[in-house]
Amino acid sequence: MPTKTRAPLIIGNWKMYKTFPEAKSFIESLNNSKTAYLAVPYTLIQPLSALNKPNVVIGAQNMNDASEGAFTGEISGRMLKDAGAKFVVLGHSERRQFFKEDNLFIQKKVKRALSDGLDVILCVGETLEQHENHKTEEVLEKQLTESLGDLKEGDFDHLSIAYEPVWAIGTGLAATAEEAEKEHSFIRSLIDKRWGKGASSKVKILYGGSVKPENAEYFLKQADIDGLLIGGASLNVDSFGTILSLT
Ligand code: PGA
């Protein structure tokens, strides 16, 4: 059973939004009594980290699996770390869908990020078709098994899972808190079975998909929901601030 002794992890995923002046004014207006994690575009990592705003943790939304090399347009974990990133989101469904990333490629990135000293937020989740065909748990099992491979229990100190049903992302159609809790509990028991009790008790499992100030509290009340990954509602400082204040 999860302990829920730690504060929930609230992560904003800014996707391909915000220039530096927009981001700076967002961060300056954020009430920073609670810790906010922000996965920002690459160009914002260094200047936002340099603001040294207390309780704001800056991360990236993707990286390459190699440490360096002739990969035009790519970025490495070492570069992210050097720019000030503390964590990286990997395997987001938009990366899987639009950039054809598969689980084994994602596993290489997970391992590279951990060895580069970045915390990892690994995203998993089923499509609408898989959901309607009752394939959710089969899909989650495959995504987790193949993306996490032979990770060790200690790696779970630096790894969180975000359960994001693809049909709920950006649609305004969130899962119900009970539906999400069922899958979170499935994910935790799978981690327990494959990577051990130490891993399952410390891994944080976040829900993502149309989280808004109106529904955030219901998710956070669930036993196996340890935080939220928020897209659209993280772009507006009032709505993101309201969600943060619930924690
Ligand atoms: P959303 O996005 O909150 O806009 O649904 C979530 C995500 O893509 O992480």
XYZ file of N, CA, C and O in Angstrom, residues 12 49 58-59 63 70 79 82 121 137 159 178 200 202 205 207-209 223 226 228 238 242:
92
model
N 3.938 20.668 -14.331
C 3.344 21.299 -15.512
C 4.131 20.880 -16.736
O 5.364 20.897 -16.717
N 16.171 28.378 -15.024
C 16.963 27.854 -13.897
C 17.759 28.990 -13.267
O 17.908 29.058 -12.041
N 13.003 22.982 -12.606
C 12.903 23.024 -14.069
C 13.375 21.694 -14.675
O 14.394 21.130 -14.268
N 12.615 21.218 -15.669
C 12.987 19.984 -16.364
C 12.685 20.090 -17.843
O 12.184 21.114 -18.329
N 14.671 13.886 -24.591
C 16.115 13.932 -24.851
C 16.464 12.769 -25.759
O 15.647 11.871 -25.978
N 26.660 12.649 -33.843
C 26.197 13.366 -35.036
C 24.704 13.123 -35.220
O 24.279 12.293 -36.027
N 23.558 17.667 -21.729
C 23.315 19.076 -22.084
C 22.167 19.644 -21.246
O 22.216 20.797 -20.800
N 23.462 20.227 -17.800
C 24.359 21.377 -17.832
C 23.568 22.691 -17.870
O 23.970 23.704 -17.293
N 10.425 11.101 -15.545
C 8.974 10.914 -15.465
C 8.619 10.115 -16.716
O 8.663 10.641 -17.833
N -4.931 -2.611 -19.484
C -3.905 -3.173 -18.602
C -2.854 -3.956 -19.386
O -1.674 -3.955 -19.036
N 12.724 7.792 -10.359
C 11.819 7.534 -11.463
C 10.369 7.593 -10.984
O 10.017 6.995 -9.973
N -11.889 7.387 -9.924
C -11.954 5.953 -9.624
C -11.303 5.140 -10.742
O -10.577 4.181 -10.491
N 8.083 -0.623 -5.636
C 6.658 -0.239 -5.688
C 6.281 0.695 -4.542
O 5.372 1.513 -4.671
N 8.245 3.014 -3.250
C 8.769 4.379 -3.384
C 8.405 5.068 -4.690
O 8.494 6.289 -4.790
N 3.389 7.619 -8.697
C 2.566 7.404 -9.890
C 1.626 8.603 -10.027
O 0.802 8.869 -9.143
N -1.148 11.055 -12.222
C -2.199 11.003 -13.251
C -2.076 12.223 -14.153
O -1.802 13.345 -13.677
N -2.302 12.029 -15.456
C -2.348 13.161 -16.393
C -3.430 12.950 -17.433
O -3.730 11.817 -17.821
N -4.024 14.049 -17.877
C -5.091 13.982 -18.892
C -6.259 14.834 -18.460
O -7.064 14.423 -17.628
N -5.752 6.727 -3.167
C -4.630 6.123 -2.439
C -3.370 5.980 -3.286
O -2.254 6.142 -2.781
N -0.092 9.799 -6.676
C 0.927 10.542 -5.916
C 1.224 11.911 -6.507
O 2.168 12.575 -6.060
N 0.308 14.843 -10.148
C -0.409 15.151 -11.392
C 0.568 15.680 -12.438
O 1.486 16.428 -12.113
N -2.954 31.193 -12.926
C -4.028 31.084 -11.928
C -4.481 29.642 -11.770
O -4.647 29.151 -10.652
N -3.795 27.400 -8.521
C -4.906 26.846 -7.745
C -4.671 25.360 -7.473
O -4.887 24.875 -6.361
